[in-house]
Coordinates of C-alpha atoms and ligand atoms in Angstrom, one line a residue:
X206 CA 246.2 -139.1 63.3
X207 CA 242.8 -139.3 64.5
X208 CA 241.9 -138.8 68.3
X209 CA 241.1 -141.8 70.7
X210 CA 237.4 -142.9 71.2
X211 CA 235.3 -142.9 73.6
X212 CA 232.1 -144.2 74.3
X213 CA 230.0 -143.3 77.1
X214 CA 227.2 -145.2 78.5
X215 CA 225.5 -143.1 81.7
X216 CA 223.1 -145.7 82.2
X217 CA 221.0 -145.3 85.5
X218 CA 220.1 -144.4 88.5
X219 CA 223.6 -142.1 89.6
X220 CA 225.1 -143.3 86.5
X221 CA 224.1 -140.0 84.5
X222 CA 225.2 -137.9 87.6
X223 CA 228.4 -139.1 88.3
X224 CA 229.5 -139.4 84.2
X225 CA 228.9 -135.8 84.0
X226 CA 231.9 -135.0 86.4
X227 CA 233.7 -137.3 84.2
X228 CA 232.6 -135.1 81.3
X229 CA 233.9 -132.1 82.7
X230 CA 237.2 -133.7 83.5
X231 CA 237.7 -135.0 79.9
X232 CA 236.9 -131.4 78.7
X233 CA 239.3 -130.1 81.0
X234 CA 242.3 -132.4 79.3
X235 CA 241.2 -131.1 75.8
X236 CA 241.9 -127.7 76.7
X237 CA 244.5 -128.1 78.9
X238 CA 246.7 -131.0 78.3
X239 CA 245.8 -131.3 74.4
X240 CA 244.3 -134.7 75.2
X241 CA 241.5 -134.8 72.9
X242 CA 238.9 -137.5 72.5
X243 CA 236.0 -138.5 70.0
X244 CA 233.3 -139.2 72.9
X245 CA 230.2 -140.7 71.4
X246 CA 227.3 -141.4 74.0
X247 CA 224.1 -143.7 74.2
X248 CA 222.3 -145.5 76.6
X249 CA 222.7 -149.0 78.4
X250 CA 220.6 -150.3 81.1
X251 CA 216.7 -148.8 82.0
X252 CA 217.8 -146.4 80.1
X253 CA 218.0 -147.8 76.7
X254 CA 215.2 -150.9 77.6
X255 CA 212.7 -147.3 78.1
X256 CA 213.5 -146.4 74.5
X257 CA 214.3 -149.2 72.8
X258 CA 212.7 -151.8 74.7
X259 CA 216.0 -153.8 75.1
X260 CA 219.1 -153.3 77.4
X261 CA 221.5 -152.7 74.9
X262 CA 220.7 -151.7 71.0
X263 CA 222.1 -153.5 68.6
X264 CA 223.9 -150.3 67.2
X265 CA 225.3 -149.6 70.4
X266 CA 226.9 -152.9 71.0
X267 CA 228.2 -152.5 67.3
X268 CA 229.7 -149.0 68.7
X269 CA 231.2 -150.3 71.9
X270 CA 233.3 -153.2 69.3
X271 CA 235.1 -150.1 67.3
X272 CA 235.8 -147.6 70.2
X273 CA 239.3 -147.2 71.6
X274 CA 237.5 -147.9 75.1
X275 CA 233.9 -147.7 76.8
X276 CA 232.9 -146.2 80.1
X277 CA 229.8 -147.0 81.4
X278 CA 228.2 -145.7 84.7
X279 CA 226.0 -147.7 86.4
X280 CA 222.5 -149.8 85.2
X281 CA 219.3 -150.9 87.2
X282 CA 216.7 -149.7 89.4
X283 CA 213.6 -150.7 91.3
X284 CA 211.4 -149.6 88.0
X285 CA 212.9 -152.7 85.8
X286 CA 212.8 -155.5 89.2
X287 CA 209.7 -157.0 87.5
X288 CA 210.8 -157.0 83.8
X289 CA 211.7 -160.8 82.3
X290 CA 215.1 -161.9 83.4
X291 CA 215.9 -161.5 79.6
X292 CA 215.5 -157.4 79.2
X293 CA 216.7 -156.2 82.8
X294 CA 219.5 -153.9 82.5
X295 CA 221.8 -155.8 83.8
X296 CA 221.6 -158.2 80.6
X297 CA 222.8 -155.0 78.9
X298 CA 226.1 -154.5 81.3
X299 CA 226.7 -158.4 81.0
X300 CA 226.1 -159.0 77.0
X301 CA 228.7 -155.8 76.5
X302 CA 231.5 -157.5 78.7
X303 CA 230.5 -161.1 76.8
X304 CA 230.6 -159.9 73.2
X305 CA 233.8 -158.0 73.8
X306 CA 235.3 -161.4 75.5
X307 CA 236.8 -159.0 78.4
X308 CA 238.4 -162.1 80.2
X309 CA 240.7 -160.1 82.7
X310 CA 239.0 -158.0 85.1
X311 CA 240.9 -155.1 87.1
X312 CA 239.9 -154.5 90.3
X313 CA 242.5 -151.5 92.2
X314 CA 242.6 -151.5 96.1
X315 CA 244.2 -148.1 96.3
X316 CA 244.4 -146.1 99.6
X317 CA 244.2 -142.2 99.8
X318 CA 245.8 -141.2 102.8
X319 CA 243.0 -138.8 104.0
X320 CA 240.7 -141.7 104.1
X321 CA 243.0 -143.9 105.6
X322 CA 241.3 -144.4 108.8
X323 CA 237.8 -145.6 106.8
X324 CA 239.5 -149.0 106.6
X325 CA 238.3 -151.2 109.0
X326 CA 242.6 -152.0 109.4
X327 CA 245.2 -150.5 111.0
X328 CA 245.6 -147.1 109.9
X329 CA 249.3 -147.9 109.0
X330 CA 248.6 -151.5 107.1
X331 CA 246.3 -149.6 104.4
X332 CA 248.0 -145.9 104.3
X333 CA 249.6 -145.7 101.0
X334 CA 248.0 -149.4 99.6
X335 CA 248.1 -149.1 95.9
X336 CA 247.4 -153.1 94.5
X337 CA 245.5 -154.7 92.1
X338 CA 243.8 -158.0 91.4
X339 CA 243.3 -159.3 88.1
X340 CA 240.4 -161.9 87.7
X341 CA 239.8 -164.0 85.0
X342 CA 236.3 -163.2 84.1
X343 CA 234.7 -165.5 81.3
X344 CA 235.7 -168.8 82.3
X345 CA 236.3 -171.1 85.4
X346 CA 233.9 -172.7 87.8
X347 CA 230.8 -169.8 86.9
X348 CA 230.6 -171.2 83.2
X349 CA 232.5 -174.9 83.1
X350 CA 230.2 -177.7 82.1
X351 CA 228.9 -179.9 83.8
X352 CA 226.6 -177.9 85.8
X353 CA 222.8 -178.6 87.3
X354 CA 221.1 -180.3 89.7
X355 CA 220.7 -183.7 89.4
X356 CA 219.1 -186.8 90.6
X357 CA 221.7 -189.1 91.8
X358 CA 219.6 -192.3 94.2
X359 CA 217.6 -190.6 96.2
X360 CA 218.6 -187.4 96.5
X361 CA 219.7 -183.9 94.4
X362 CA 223.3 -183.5 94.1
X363 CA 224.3 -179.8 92.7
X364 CA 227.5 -179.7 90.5
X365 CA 229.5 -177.1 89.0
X366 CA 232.6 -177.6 87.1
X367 CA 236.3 -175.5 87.3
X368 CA 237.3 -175.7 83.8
X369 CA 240.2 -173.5 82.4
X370 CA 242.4 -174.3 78.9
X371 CA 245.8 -173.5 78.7
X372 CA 244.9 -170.6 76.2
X373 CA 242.5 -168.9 78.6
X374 CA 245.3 -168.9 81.6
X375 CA 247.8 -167.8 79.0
X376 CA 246.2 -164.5 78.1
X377 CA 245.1 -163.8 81.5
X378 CA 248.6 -164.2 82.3
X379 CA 249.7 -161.8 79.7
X380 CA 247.5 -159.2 80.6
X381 CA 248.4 -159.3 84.0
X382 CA 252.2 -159.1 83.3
X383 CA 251.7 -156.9 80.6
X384 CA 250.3 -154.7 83.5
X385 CA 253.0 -155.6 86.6
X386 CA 255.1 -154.1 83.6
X387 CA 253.5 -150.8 84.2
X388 CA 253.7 -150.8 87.9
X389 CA 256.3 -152.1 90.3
X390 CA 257.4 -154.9 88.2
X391 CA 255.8 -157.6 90.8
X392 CA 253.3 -160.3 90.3
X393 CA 251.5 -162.8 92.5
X394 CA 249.4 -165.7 91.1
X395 CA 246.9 -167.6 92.9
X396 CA 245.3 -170.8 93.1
X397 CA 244.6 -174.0 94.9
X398 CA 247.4 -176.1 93.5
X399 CA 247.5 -178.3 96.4
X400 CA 244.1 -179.5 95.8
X401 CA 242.7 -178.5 92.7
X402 CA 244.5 -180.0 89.2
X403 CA 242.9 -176.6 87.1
X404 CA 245.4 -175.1 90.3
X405 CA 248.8 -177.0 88.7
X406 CA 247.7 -176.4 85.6
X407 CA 247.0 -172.9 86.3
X408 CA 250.6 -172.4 87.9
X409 CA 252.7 -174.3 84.8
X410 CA 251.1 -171.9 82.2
X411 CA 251.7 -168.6 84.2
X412 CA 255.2 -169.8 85.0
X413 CA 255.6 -170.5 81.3
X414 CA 254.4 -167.1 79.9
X415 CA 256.5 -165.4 83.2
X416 CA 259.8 -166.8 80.6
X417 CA 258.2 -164.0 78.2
X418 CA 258.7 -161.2 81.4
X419 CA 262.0 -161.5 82.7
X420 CA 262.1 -158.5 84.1
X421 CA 258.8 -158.8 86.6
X422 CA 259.5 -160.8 90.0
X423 CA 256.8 -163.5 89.8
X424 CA 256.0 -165.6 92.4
X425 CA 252.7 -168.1 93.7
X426 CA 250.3 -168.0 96.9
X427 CA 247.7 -170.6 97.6
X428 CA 244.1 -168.5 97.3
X429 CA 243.4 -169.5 101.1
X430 CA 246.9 -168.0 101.9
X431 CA 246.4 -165.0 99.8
X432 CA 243.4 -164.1 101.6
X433 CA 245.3 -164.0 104.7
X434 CA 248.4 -161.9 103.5
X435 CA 245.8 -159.4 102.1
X436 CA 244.6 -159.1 105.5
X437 CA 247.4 -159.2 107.6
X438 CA 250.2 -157.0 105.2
X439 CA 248.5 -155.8 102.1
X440 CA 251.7 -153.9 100.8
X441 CA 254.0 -156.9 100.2
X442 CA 251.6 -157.1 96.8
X443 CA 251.7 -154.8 93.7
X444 CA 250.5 -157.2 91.2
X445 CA 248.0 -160.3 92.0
X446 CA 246.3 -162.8 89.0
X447 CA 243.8 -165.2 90.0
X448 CA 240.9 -167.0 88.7
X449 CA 237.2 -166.3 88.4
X450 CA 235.8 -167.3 91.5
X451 CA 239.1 -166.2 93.3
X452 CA 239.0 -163.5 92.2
X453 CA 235.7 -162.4 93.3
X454 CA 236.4 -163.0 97.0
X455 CA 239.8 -161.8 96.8
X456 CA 239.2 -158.5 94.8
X457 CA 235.9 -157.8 96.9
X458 CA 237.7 -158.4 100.2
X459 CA 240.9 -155.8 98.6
X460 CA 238.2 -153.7 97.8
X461 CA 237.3 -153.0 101.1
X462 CA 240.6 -152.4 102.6
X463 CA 240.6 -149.0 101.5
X464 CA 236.7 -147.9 102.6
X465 CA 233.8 -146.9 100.5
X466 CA 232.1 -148.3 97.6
X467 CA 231.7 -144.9 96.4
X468 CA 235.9 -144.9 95.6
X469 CA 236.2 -148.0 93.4
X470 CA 236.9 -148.1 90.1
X471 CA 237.7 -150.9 87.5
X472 CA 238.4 -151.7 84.1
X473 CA 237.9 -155.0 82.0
X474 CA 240.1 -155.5 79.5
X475 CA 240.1 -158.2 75.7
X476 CA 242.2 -159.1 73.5
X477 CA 244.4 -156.4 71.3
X478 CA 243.0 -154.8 68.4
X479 CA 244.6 -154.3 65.7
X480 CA 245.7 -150.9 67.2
X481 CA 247.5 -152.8 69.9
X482 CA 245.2 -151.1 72.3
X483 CA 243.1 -153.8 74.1
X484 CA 239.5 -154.2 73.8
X485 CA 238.5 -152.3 77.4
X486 CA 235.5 -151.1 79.4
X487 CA 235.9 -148.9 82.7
X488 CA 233.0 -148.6 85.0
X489 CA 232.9 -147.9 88.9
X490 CA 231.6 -151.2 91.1
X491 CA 229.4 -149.7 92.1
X492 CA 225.5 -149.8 91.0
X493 CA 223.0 -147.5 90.4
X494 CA 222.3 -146.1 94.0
X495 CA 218.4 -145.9 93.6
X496 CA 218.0 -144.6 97.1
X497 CA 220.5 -141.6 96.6
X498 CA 220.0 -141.0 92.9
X499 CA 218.9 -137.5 91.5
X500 CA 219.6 -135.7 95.1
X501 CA 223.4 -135.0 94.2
X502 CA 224.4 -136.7 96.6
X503 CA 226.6 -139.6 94.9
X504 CA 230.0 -139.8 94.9
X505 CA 231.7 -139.4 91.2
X506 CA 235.5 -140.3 92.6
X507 CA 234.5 -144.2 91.4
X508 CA 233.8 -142.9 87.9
X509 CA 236.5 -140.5 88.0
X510 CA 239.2 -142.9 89.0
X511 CA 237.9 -145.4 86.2
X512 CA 238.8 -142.7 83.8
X513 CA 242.1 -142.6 85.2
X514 CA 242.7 -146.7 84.5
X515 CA 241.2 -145.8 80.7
X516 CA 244.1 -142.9 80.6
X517 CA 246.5 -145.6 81.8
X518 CA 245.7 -148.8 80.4
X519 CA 243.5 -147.7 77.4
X520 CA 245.5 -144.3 76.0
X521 CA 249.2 -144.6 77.2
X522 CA 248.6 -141.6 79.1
X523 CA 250.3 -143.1 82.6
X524 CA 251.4 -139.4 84.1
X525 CA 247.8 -137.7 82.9
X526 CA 246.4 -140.7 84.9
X527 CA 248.9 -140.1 88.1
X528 CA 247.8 -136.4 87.7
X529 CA 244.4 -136.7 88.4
X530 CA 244.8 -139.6 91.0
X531 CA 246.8 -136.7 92.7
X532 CA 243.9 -134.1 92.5
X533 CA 241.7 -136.4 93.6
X534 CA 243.8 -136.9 96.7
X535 CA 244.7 -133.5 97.1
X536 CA 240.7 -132.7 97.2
X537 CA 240.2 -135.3 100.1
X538 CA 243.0 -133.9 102.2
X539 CA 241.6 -130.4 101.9
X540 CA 238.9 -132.2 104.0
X541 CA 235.9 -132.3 101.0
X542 CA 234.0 -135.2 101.7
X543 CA 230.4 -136.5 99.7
X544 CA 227.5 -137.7 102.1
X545 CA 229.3 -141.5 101.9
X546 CA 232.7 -140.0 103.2
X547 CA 231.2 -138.6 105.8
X548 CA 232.8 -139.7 109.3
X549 CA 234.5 -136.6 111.1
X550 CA 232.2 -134.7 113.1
X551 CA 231.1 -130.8 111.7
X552 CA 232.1 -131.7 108.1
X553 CA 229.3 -130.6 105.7
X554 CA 229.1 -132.6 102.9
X555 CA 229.6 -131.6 99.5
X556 CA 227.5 -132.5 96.2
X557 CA 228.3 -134.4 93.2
X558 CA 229.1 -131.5 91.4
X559 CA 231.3 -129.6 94.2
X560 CA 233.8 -132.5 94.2
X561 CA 234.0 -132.6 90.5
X562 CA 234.3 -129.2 90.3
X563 CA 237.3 -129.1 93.1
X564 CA 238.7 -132.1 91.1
X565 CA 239.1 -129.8 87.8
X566 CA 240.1 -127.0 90.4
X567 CA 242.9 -129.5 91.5
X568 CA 243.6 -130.7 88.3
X569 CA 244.3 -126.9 86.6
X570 CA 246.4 -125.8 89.9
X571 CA 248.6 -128.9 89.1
X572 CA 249.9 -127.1 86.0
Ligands
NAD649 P1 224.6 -149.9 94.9 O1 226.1 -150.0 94.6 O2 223.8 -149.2 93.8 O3 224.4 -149.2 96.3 C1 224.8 -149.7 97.5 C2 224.8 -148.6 98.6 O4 226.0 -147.8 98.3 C3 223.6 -147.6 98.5 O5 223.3 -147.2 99.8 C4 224.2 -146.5 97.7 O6 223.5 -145.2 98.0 C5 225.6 -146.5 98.1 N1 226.4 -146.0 97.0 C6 226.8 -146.7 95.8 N2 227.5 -145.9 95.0 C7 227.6 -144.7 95.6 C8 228.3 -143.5 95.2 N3 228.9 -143.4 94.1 N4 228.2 -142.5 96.1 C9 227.6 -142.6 97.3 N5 226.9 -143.7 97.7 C10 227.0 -144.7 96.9 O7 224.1 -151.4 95.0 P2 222.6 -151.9 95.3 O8 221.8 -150.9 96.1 O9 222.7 -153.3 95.7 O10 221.9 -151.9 93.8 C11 221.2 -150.8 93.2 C12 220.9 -151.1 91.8 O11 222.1 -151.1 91.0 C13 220.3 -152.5 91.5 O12 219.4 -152.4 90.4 C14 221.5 -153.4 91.1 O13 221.1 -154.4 90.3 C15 222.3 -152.4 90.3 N6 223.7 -152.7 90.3 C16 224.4 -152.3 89.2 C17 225.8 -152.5 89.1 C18 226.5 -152.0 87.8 O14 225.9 -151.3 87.1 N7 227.7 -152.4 87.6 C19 226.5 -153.0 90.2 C20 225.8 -153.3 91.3 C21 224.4 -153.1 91.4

């Protein structure tokens, strides 16, 4: 059989700093854990709009479509602000995630204990947080129609429109459970069903394609209500689905539970091919980090940890993935800290490629 593929996309600014400590952890589970991969790479972002004149070539959008997964780093910078609207690399991340149709978007709010205190909570409401919040991501309120401004008498009125079928909530759903499978067996769904019909409808369909998952506790919040719980008791959740614009409060405000941006990884995930692997790309939140980039100063653990979700959720691979989530723990309680960790007094930072380096060093004393 042949190995799994891989497609990197560096991209920008950090991007091409922090993807090489991924490249040294996927050489490290080559050698060690006979975890081989056929990595491709090309460019997305400035990167490939400086060579080719567009965010994303043709060919490499062709490449992303057959890979077993893509992980991209980060695109943008203030050298493209002034291109046309319709070549900025951030038209490259966006047409990748629309071609592939990556309609449920994982966002993790995971807590390492050593960085438990960076949370602007209680030390003991975050310790040991490990959730995640799927968000629909190509439909809903951001892409329903109607949408403008109009005229209406004598004034503008503004109108968008929350718009969901039943077959976009159903495989939303599916992914969702698919992944509460994986984990603790627990799932959440949100919405406004008290108000919002798209909110009833929203509830009927997950409850219906819950009769497929008997074996994962299901149960429904109210969005408003959600937010609070995350806020107030964060554990009582392993599993949450919501909707697009949800889902981008909700997963930004998990998100931050657990400190810096530097930390965050996430995956976006499409229908199954015909491998039975879903269509998936894993990329850190976040961006490009103009004012730190080139300095080796950026944190990789974002990228790293994506990596990790493409072991779990891309290459059955769910201990591998555990294994490095441990050495990047391990590394934080031995005290290493990048410039954005920074916190405790007389701690000297460490560069990009130190924590990478005591990430592998972590990884190879697990054996
Ligand atoms: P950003 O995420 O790049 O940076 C915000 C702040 O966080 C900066 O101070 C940065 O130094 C710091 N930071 C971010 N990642 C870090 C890491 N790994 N280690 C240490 N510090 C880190 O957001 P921004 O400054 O708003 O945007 C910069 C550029 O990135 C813009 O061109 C923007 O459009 C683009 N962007 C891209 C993505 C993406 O590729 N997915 C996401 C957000 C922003």
């Amino acid at each position: 059989m042949s190995n799994p593929s891989l497609l990197i996309l560096p991209g920008d600014g950090i991007g091409p700093e922090v993807m090489a400590e991924v490249a040294k952890i996927i050489d490290w589970y080559g050698a060690k854990r006979g975890l081989k991969f056929d990595v491709s790479e090309d460019l997305v972002g400035g990167a490939a709009y400086d060579k080719h004149g567009t965010p994303l070539h043709d060919d490499t959008m062709e490449k992303a479509q057959e890979v077993d997964a893509v992980l991209l780093g980060a695109v943008g910078g203030p050298k493209y602000d002034n291109l046309d609207f319709s070549v900025k690399p951030e038209r490259g991340l966006l047409r990748l995630r629309k071609e592939m149709d990556l309609y449920a978007n994982l966002r993790p709010a995971q807590c390492f204990d050593a960085l438990a205190d960076f949370s602007s909570l209680k030390r003991d409401v975050v310790a040991g947080l490990d959730i995640m919040i799927v968000r629909e991501l190509t439909s809903g309120v951001y892409f329903g129609e109607p949408r403008g401004i109009f005229e209406e008498g004598n004034e503008r009125v503004g109108i968008n429109t929350q718009r969901y079928t039943e077959s976009e909530i159903d495989r939303v759903a599916r992914s969702a459970f698919e992944l509460a499978m994986k984990r603790d067996k627990k799932l959440c769904s949100m919405e406004k069903a008290n108000v919002m019909e798209s909110g009833i409808l929203w509830r009927e369909v997950v409850t219906k394609v819950g009769e497929d998952y008997p074996e994962v506790e299901l149960s429904h919040m109210y969005a408003d209500a959600g937010a609070m719980q995350l806020t107030r008791w964060p554990k009582q959740f392993d599993v949450i689905v919501t909707d697009n614009l949800f889902g981008d409060l909700l997963s930004d405000l998990a998100a931050m539970l657990t400190g810096s941006l530097g930390m965050l990884p996430s995956a976006s995930l499409g229908a199954p091919m015909p491998n039975g692997r879903p269509k998936a790309l894993y990329e850190p939140v976040h961006g490009s980090a103009p004012d730190i980039a080139g300095q080796g100063k950026a944190n990789p653990i974002a990228c790293i940890l994506s990596f990790a979700m493409a072991l779990r959720y891309s290459f059955d691979a769910g201990e591998e993935a555990t294994r490095l989530e441990e050495a990047v723990n391990a590394v934080l309680a031995d005290g290493l800290r990048t410039a954005d960790l920074l916190g405790e007094e007389g701690v000297q930072p460490v560069s990009t490629g130190e924590m990478g380096d005591a990430i592998v060093a972590k990884l190879e004393a697990s054996l």
